[in-house]
GROMACS .gro file of C-alpha atoms in nm:
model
  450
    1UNK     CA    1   2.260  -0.908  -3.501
    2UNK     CA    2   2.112  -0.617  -3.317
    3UNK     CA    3   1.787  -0.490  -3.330
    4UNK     CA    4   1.752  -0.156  -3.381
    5UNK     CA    5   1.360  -0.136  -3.343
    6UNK     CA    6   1.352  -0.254  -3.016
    7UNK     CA    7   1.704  -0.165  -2.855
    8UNK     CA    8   1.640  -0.284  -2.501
    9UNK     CA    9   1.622  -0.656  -2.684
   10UNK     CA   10   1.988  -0.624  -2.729
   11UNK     CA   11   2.022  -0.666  -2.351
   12UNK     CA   12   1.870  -0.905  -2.110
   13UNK     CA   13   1.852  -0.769  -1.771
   14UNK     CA   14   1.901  -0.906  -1.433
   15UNK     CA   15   1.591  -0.807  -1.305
   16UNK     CA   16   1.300  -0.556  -1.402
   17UNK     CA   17   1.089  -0.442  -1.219
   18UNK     CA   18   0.719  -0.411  -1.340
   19UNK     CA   19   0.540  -0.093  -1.122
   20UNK     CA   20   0.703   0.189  -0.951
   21UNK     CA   21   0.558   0.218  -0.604
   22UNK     CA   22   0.723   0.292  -0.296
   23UNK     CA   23   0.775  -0.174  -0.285
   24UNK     CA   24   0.984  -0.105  -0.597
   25UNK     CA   25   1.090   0.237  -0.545
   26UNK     CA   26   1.328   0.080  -0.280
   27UNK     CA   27   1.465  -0.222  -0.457
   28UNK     CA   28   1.564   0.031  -0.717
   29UNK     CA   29   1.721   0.235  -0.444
   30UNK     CA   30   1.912  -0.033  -0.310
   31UNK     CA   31   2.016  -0.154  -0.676
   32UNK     CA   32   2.137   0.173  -0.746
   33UNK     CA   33   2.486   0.117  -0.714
   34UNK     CA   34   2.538  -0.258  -0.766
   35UNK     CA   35   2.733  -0.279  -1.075
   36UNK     CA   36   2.717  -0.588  -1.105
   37UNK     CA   37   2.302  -0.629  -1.121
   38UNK     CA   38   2.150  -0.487  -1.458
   39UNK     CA   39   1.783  -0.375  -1.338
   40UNK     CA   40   1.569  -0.161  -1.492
   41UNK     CA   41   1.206  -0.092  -1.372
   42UNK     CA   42   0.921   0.020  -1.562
   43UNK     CA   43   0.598   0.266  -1.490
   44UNK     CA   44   0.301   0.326  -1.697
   45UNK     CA   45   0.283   0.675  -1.524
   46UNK     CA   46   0.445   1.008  -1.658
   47UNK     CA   47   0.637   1.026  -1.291
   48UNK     CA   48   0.636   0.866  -0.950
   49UNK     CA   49   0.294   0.932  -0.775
   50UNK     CA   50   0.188   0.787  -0.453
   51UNK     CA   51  -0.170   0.790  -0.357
   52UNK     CA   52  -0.128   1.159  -0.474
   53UNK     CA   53  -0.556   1.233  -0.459
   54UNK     CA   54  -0.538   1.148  -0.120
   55UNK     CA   55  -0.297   1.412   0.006
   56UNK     CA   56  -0.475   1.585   0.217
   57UNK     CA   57  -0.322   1.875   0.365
   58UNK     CA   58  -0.360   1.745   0.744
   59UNK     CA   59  -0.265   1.366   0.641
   60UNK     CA   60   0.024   1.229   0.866
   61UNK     CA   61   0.247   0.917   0.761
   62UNK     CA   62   0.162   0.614   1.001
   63UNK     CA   63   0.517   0.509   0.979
   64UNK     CA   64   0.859   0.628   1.158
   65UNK     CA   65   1.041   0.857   0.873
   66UNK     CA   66   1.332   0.681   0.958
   67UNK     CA   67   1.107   0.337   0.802
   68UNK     CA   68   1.213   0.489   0.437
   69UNK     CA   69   1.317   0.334   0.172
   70UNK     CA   70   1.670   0.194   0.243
   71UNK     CA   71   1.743   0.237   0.654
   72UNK     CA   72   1.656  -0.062   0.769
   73UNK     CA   73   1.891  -0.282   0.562
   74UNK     CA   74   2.136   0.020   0.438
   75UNK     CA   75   2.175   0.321   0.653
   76UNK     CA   76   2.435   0.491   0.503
   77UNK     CA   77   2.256   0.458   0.184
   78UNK     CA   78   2.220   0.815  -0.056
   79UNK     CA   79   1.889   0.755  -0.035
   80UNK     CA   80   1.726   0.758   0.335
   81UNK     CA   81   1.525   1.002   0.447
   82UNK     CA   82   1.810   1.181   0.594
   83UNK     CA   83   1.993   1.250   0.303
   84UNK     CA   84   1.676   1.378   0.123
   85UNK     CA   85   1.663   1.646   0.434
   86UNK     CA   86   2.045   1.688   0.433
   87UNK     CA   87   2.022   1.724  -0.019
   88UNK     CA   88   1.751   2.030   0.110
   89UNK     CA   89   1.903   2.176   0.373
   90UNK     CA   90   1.636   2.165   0.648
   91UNK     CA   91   1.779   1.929   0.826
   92UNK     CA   92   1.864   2.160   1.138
   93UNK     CA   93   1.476   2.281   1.059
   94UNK     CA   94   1.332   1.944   1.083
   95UNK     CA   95   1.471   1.856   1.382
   96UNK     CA   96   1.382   2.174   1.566
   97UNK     CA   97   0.997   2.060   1.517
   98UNK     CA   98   1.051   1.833   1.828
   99UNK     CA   99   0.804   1.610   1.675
  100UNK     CA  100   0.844   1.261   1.507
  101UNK     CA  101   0.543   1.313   1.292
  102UNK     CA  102   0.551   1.426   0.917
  103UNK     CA  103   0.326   1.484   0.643
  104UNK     CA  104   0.228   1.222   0.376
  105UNK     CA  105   0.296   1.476   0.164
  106UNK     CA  106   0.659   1.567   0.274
  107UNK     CA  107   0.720   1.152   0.241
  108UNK     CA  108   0.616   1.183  -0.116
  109UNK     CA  109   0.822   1.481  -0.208
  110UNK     CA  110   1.090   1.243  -0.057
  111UNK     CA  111   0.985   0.958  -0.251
  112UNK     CA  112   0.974   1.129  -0.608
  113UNK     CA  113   1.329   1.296  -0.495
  114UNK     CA  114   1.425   0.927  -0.501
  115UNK     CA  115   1.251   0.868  -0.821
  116UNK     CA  116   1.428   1.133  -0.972
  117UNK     CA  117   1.745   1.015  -0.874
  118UNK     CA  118   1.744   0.672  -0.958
  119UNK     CA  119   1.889   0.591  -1.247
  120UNK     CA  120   1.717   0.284  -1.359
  121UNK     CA  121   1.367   0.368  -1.445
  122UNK     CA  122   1.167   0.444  -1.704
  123UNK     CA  123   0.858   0.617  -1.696
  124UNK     CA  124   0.553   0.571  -1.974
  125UNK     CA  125   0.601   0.236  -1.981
  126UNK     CA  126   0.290   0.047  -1.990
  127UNK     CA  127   0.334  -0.337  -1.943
  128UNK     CA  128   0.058  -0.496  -2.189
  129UNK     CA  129   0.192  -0.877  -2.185
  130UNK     CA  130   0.495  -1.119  -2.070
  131UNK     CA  131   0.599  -1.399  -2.268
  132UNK     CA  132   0.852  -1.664  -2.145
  133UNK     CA  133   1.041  -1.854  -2.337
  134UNK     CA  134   1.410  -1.984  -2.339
  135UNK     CA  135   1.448  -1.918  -2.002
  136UNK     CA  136   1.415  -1.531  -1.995
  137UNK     CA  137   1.080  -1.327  -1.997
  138UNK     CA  138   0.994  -1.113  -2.259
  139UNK     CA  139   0.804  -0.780  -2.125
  140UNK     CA  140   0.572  -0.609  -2.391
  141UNK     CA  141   0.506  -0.275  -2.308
  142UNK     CA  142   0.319  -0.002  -2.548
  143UNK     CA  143   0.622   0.087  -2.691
  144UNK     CA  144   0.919  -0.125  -2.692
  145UNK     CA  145   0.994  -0.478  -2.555
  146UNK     CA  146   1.231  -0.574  -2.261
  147UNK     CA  147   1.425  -0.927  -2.199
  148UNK     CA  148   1.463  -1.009  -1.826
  149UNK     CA  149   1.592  -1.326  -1.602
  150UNK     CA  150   1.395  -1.257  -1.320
  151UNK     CA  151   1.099  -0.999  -1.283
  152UNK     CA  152   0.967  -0.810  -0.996
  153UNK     CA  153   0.597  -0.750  -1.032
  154UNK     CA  154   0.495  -0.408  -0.784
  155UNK     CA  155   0.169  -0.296  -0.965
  156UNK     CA  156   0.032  -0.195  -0.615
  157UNK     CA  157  -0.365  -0.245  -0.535
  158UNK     CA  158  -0.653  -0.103  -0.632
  159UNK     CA  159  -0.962   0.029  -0.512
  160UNK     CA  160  -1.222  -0.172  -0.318
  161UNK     CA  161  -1.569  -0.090  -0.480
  162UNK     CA  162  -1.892  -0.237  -0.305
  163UNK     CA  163  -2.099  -0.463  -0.543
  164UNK     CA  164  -2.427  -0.207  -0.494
  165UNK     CA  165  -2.236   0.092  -0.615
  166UNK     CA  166  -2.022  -0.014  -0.900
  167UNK     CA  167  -2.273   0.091  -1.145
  168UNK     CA  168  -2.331   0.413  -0.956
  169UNK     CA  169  -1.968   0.559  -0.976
  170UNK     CA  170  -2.032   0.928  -1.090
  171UNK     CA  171  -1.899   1.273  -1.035
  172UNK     CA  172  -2.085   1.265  -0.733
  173UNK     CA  173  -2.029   0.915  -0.630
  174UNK     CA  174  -1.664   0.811  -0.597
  175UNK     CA  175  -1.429   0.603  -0.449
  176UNK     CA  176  -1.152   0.846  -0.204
  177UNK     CA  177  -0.871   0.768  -0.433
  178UNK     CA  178  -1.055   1.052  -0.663
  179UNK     CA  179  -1.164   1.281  -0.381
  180UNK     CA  180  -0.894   1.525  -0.440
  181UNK     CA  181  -0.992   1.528  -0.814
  182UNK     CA  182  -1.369   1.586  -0.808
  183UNK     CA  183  -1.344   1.831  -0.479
  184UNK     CA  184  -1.256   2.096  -0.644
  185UNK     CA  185  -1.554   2.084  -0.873
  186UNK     CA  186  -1.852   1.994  -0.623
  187UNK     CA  187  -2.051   2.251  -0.445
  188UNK     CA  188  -2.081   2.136  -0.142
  189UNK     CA  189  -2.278   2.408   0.017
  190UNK     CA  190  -2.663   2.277   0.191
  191UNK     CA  191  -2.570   1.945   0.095
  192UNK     CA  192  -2.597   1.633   0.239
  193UNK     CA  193  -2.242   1.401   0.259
  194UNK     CA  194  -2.225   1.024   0.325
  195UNK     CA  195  -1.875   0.894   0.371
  196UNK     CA  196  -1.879   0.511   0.380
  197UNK     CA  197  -1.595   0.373   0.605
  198UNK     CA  198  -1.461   0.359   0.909
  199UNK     CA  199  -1.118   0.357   0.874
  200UNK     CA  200  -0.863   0.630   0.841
  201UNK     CA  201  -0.919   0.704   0.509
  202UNK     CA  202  -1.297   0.761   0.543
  203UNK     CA  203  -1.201   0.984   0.874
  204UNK     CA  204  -0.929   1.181   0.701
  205UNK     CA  205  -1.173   1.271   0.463
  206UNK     CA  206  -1.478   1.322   0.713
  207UNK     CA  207  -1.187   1.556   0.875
  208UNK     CA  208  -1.125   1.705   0.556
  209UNK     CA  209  -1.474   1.803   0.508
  210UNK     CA  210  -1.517   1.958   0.860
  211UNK     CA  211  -1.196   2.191   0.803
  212UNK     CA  212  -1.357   2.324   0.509
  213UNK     CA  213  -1.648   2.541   0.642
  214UNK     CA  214  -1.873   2.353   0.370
  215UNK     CA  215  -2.199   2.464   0.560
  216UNK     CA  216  -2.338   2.095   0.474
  217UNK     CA  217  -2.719   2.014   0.546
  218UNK     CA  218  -2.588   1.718   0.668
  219UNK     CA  219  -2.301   1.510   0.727
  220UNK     CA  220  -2.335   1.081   0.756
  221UNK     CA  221  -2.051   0.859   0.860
  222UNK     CA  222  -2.119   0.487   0.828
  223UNK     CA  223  -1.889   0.234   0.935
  224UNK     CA  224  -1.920  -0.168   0.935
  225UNK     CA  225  -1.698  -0.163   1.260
  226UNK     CA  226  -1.839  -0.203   1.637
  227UNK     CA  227  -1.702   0.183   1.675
  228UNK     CA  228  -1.456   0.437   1.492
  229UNK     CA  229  -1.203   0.201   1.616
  230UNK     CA  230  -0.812   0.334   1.681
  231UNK     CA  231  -0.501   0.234   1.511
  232UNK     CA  232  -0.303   0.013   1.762
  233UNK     CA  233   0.007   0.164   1.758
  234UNK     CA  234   0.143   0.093   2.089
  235UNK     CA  235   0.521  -0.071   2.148
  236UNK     CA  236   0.400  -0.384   2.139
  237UNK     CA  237   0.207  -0.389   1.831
  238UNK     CA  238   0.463  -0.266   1.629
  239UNK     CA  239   0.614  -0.579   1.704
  240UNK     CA  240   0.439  -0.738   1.410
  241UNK     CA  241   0.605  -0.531   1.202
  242UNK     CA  242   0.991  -0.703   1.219
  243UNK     CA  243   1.120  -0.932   1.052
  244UNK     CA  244   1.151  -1.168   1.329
  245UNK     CA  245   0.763  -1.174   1.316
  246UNK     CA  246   0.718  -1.235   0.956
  247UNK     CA  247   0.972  -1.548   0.969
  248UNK     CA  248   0.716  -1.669   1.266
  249UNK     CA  249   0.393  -1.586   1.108
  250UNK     CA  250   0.529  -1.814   0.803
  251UNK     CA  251   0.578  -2.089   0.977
  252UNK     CA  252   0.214  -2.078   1.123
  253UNK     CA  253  -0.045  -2.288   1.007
  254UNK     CA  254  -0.342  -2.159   0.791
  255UNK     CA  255  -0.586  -2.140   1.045
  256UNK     CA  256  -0.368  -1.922   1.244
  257UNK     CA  257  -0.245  -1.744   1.001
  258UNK     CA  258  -0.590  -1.656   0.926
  259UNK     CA  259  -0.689  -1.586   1.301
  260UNK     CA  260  -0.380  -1.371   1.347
  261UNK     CA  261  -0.497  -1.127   1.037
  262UNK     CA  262  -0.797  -1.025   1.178
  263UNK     CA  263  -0.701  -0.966   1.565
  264UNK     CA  264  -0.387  -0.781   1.383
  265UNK     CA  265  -0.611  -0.581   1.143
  266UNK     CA  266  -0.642  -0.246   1.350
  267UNK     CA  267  -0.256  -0.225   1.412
  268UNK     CA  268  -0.292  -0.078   1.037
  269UNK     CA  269  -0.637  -0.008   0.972
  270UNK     CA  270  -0.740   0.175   1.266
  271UNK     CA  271  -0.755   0.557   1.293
  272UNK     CA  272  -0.514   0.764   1.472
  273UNK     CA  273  -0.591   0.860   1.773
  274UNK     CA  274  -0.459   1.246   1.729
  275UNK     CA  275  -0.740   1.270   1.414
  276UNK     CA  276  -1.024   1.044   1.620
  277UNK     CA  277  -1.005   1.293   1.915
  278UNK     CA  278  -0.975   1.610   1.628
  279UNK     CA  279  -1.321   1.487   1.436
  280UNK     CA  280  -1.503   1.439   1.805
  281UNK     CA  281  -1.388   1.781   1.939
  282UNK     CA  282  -1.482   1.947   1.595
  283UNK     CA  283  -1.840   1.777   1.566
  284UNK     CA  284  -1.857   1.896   1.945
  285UNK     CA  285  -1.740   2.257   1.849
  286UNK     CA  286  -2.027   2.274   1.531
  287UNK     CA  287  -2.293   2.114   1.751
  288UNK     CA  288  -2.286   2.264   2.124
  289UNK     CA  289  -2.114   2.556   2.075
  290UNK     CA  290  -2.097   2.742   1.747
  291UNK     CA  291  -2.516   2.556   1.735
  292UNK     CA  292  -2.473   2.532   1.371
  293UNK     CA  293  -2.768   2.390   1.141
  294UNK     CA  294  -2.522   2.106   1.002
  295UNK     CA  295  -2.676   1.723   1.125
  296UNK     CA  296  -2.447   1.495   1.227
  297UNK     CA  297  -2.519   1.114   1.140
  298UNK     CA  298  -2.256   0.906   1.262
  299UNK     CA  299  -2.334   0.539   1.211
  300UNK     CA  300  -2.125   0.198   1.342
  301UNK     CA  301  -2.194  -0.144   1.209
  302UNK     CA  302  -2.393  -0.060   0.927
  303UNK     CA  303  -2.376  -0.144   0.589
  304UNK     CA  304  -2.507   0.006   0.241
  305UNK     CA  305  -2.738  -0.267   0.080
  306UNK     CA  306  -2.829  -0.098  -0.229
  307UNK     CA  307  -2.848   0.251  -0.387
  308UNK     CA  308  -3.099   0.439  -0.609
  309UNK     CA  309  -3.067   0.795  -0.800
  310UNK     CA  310  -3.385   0.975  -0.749
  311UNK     CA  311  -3.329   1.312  -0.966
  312UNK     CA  312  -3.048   1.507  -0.836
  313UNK     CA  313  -3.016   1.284  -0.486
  314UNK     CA  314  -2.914   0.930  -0.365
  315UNK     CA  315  -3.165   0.709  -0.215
  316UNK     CA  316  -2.913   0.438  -0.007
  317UNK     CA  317  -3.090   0.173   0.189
  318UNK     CA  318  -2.898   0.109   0.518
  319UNK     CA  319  -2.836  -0.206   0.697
  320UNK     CA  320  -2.797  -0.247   1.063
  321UNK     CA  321  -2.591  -0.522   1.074
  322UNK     CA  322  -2.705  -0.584   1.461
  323UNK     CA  323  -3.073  -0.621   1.423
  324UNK     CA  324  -3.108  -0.692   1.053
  325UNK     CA  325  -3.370  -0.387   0.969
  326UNK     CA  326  -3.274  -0.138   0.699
  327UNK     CA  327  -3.415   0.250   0.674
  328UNK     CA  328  -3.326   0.471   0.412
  329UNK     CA  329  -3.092   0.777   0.403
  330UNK     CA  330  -3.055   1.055   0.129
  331UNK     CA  331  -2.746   1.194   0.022
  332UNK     CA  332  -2.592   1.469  -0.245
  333UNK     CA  333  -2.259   1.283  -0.265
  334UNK     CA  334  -2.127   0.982  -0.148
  335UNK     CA  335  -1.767   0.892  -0.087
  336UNK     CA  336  -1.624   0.533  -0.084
  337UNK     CA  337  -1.379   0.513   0.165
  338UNK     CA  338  -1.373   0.139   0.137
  339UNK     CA  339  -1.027   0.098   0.112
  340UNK     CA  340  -0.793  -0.134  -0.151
  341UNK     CA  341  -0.737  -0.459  -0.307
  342UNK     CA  342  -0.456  -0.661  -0.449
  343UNK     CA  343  -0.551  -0.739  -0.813
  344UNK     CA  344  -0.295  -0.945  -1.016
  345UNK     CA  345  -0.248  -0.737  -1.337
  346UNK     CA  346  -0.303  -0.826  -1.641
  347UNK     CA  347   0.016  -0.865  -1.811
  348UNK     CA  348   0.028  -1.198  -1.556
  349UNK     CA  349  -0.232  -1.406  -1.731
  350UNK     CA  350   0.024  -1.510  -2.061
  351UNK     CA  351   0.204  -1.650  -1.803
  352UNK     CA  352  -0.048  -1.806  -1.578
  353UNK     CA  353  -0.403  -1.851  -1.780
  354UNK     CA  354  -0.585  -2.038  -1.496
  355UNK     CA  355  -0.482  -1.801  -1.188
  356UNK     CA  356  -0.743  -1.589  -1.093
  357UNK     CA  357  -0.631  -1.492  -0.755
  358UNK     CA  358  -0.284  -1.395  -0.579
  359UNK     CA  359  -0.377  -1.645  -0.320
  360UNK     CA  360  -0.358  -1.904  -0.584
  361UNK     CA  361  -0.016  -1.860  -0.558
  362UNK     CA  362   0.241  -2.038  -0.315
  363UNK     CA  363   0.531  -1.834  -0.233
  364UNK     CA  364   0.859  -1.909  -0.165
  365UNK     CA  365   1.082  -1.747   0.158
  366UNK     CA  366   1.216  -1.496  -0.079
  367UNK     CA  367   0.873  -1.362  -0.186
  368UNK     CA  368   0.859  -1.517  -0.537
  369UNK     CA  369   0.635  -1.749  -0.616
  370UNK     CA  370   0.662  -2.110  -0.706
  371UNK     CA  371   0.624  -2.190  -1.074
  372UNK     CA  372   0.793  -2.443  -1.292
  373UNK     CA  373   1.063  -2.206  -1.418
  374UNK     CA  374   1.185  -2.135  -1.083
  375UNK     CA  375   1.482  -2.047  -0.975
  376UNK     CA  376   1.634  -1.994  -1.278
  377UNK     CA  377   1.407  -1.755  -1.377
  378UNK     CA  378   1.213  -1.596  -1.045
  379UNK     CA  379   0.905  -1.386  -1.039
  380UNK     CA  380   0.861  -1.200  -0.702
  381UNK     CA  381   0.536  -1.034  -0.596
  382UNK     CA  382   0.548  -0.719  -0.405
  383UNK     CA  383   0.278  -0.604  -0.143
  384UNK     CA  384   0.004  -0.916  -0.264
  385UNK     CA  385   0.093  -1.191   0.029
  386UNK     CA  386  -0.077  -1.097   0.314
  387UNK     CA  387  -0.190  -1.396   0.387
  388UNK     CA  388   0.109  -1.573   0.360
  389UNK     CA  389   0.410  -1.318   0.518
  390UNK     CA  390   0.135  -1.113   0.769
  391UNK     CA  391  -0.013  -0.791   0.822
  392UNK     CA  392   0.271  -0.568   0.763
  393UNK     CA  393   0.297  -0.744   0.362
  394UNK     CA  394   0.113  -0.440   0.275
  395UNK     CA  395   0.299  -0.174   0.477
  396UNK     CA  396   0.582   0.071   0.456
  397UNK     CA  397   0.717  -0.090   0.751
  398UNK     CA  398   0.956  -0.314   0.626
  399UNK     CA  399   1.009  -0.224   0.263
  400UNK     CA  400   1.419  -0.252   0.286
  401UNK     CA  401   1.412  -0.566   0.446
  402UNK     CA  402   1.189  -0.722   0.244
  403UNK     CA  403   1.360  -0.611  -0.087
  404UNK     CA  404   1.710  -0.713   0.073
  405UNK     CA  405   1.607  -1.063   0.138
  406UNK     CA  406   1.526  -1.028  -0.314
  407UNK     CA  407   1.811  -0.926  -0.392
  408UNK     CA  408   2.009  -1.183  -0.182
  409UNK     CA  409   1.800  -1.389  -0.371
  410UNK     CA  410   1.879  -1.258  -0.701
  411UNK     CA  411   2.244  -1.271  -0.652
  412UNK     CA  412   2.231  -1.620  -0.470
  413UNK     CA  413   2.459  -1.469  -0.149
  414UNK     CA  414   2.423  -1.292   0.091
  415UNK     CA  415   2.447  -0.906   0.001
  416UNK     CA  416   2.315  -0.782   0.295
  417UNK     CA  417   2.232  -0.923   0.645
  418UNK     CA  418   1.875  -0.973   0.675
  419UNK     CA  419   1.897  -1.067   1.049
  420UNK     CA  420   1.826  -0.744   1.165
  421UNK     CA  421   1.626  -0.743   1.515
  422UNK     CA  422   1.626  -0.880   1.835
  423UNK     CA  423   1.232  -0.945   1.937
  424UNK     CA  424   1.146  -0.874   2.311
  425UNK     CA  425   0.859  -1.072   2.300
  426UNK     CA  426   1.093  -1.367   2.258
  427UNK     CA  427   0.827  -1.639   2.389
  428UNK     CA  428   0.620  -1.573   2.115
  429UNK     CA  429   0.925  -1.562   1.828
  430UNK     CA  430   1.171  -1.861   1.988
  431UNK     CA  431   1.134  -1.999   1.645
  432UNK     CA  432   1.306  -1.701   1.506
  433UNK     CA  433   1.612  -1.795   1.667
  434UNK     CA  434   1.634  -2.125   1.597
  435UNK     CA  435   1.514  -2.085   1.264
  436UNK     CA  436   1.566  -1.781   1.066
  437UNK     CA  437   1.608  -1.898   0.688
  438UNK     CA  438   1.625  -1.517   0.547
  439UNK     CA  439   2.036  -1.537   0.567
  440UNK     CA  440   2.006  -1.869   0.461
  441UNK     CA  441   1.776  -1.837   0.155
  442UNK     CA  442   2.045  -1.796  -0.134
  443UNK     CA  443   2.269  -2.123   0.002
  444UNK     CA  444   2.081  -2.393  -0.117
  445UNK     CA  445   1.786  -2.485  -0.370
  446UNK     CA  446   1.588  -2.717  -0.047
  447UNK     CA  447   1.574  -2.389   0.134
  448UNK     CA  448   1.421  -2.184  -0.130
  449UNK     CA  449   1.135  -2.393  -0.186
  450UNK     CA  450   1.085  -2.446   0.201
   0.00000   0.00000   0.00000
């Protein structure tokens, strides 16, 4: 009997896929034209955003273009890059720029392009609870309910709030995801700015600030780190980020796993070079030569310990994280550039009442994670295992590859070929050849749960 209050009930998908990021934006992409997988993904949003209030007009992707959404795995696939520039015609345009550098916001307009092309999402769709039962899930969104074998959760992360300032948040205290929000309605004129982190977020928007011809009173810059440290971004870095690395990183022990993290941390979290040297020569510019009134605070390892409103100002007391003393600094508006955090959403606690934490969670080779139910009924985790695939879990990097080796997985054979690089630093990878289980992953159940 069919049930005509909740149509999608009448079908039980293959796969659907909860969030629509750029993690799921390119398994939808690469499901596109399988016939024979019924997906369907699912976004609480009105249409495909990414990190829209942080696209500032001078922000530049970290990533090759050509790391899109398909390439890697599928280059002849409708939706690269290049076919988004060939669908425009300024192809011939882009490539006269002699430059392999774009705009975040050109990679957006290319990403809701593919959004707008895919024909297997639904937008509005806010996921409120899964049930499972009978060996399918049931997905409960505001307005209808879904049936699916296997889901794909790719909620994305959210932002990193200190502990002192949660309580603060204000129109004048926010976190950058809402900088391009608020700017337009904060005078910013003879008053004093403290941007709080180091990283390229907090520097795109310390750049930001500088191109604007605010005429602060003051400008403050605090970071945690030893200095405004760079993004390692040379040849060999970018060796972390291939797929021969992640099969070695997951066959490290904790420890190292751990270890490796944090000496990797700057090939993603540093800042650019090109905007490290702009900020210098601009501060340089506004100090020595134009002599303008503006002070320049720019503070490394130091930390906010607590914050105060005193009338229309911010008292925050300072740590230095070297000597242990703390001084007080005043500010007009603060802005968090404290970066993000993988928080499992909500919808996942039906399923699993006693998980708190992502790292809770083991995961299999094929990025789902282990659960009683598996693998008749998988759930896969996009962009929330760091600590158990490596630093580039959370980048754009390998975003084909990654949702290749799913849906190999889904379809239990090998769809694509998932051995896709040959590492030059071989020493540190020999396990790679000896050992790579990505091809291997839909052949038998013992290899799965390796």
């Amino acid at each position: 009997m069919k049930n005509n209050i909740f149509p999608h009930l009448n079908t039980t998908y293959d796969v659907v896929g909860i969030g629509m990021g750029p993690f799921n934006l390119s398994l939808a992409a690469l499901l596109d034209e399988m016939n024979n997988v019924h997906a369907l993904f699912l976004e609480k949003k009105k249409y495909f955003s990414w990190h829209n209030n942080m696209l500032l007009d001078n922000a530049m992707l970290q990533v090759h273009y050509l790391k899109d959404l398909v390439t890697l795995i599928d280059p002849t696939n409708k939706f690269s890059f290049l076919s988004y520039l060939a669908s425009e015609k300024r192809m011939c345009q882009f490539l006269n720029r002699k430059t392999n550098s774009i705009s975040r916001n050109e990679f957006n307009q290319y990403y809701q392009w593919v959004a707008s092309n895919v024909k297997n999402v639904k937008f509005e769709e806010n996921v409120k609870k899964i049930i499972y039962h009978d060996r399918k899930f049931s997905i409960l969104s505001e307005n209808s309910i879904f049936s699916a074998k296997n889901i794909v959760i790719g909620t994305g992360t959210s932002p990193h709030i200190p502990p002192c300032f949660l309580d603060a948040l204000s129109d004048t205290i926010m976190h950058n995801s809402e900088y391009m929000n608020k700017k337009p309605h904060i005078d910013f004129s003879k008053k004093t700015v403290m941007v709080i982190g180091g990283g390229q977020s907090g520097a795109e928007i310390i750049h930001d600030i500088l191109s604007s011809n605010h005429q602060l009173s003051k400008l403050i810059w605090i970071s945690r780190r030893s200095h405004f440290r760079p993004l390692e971004d040379d040849c060999f870095s970018n060796e972390f980020y291939t797929a021969s690395y992640v099969n070695y990183f997951m066959n490290l022990p904790k420890k190292s796993k751990e270890k490796n993290l944090i000496e990797q941390k700057f090939t993603s979290d540093g800042i650019t070079q090109q905007l490290s040297d702009h900020i210098y020569n601009k501060i340089y510019e506004m100090k020595f030569i134009n002599k303008l009134r503006t002070q320049f605070t720019l503070l490394i390892r130091h930390s906010p310990k607590q914050i105060k409103k005193m009338r229309n100002k911010y008292e925050i007391d300072i740590l230095n994280l070297d000597t242990n003393d703390d001084f007080i600094e005043t500010a007009d508006i603060v802005i968090l550039a404290t970066g993000y955090e993988y928080r499992l959403p909500s919808f996942i606690y039906g399923l699993f009442p006693d998980i708190k934490n992502v790292r809770e969670f083991e995961f299999n080779r094929d990025f789902s994670i282990q659960w009683e139910h598996h693998p008749h009924n998988k759930i896969f985790i996009q962009n929330g295992s760091k600590h158990q695939f490596g630093v580039s879990d959370s980048n754009l990097s390998l975003l084909p590859w990654r949702n290749a080796i799913i849906i190999n997985s889904l379809l239990n054979k090998q769809v694509y070929d998932v051995d896709i690089d040959q590492p030059i630093v071989s020493n540190a990878y020999s396990s790679y050849e000896k050992n790579n289980v990505f091809n291997k992953i839909h052949s038998t159940q013992r290899e799965i749960y390796v």
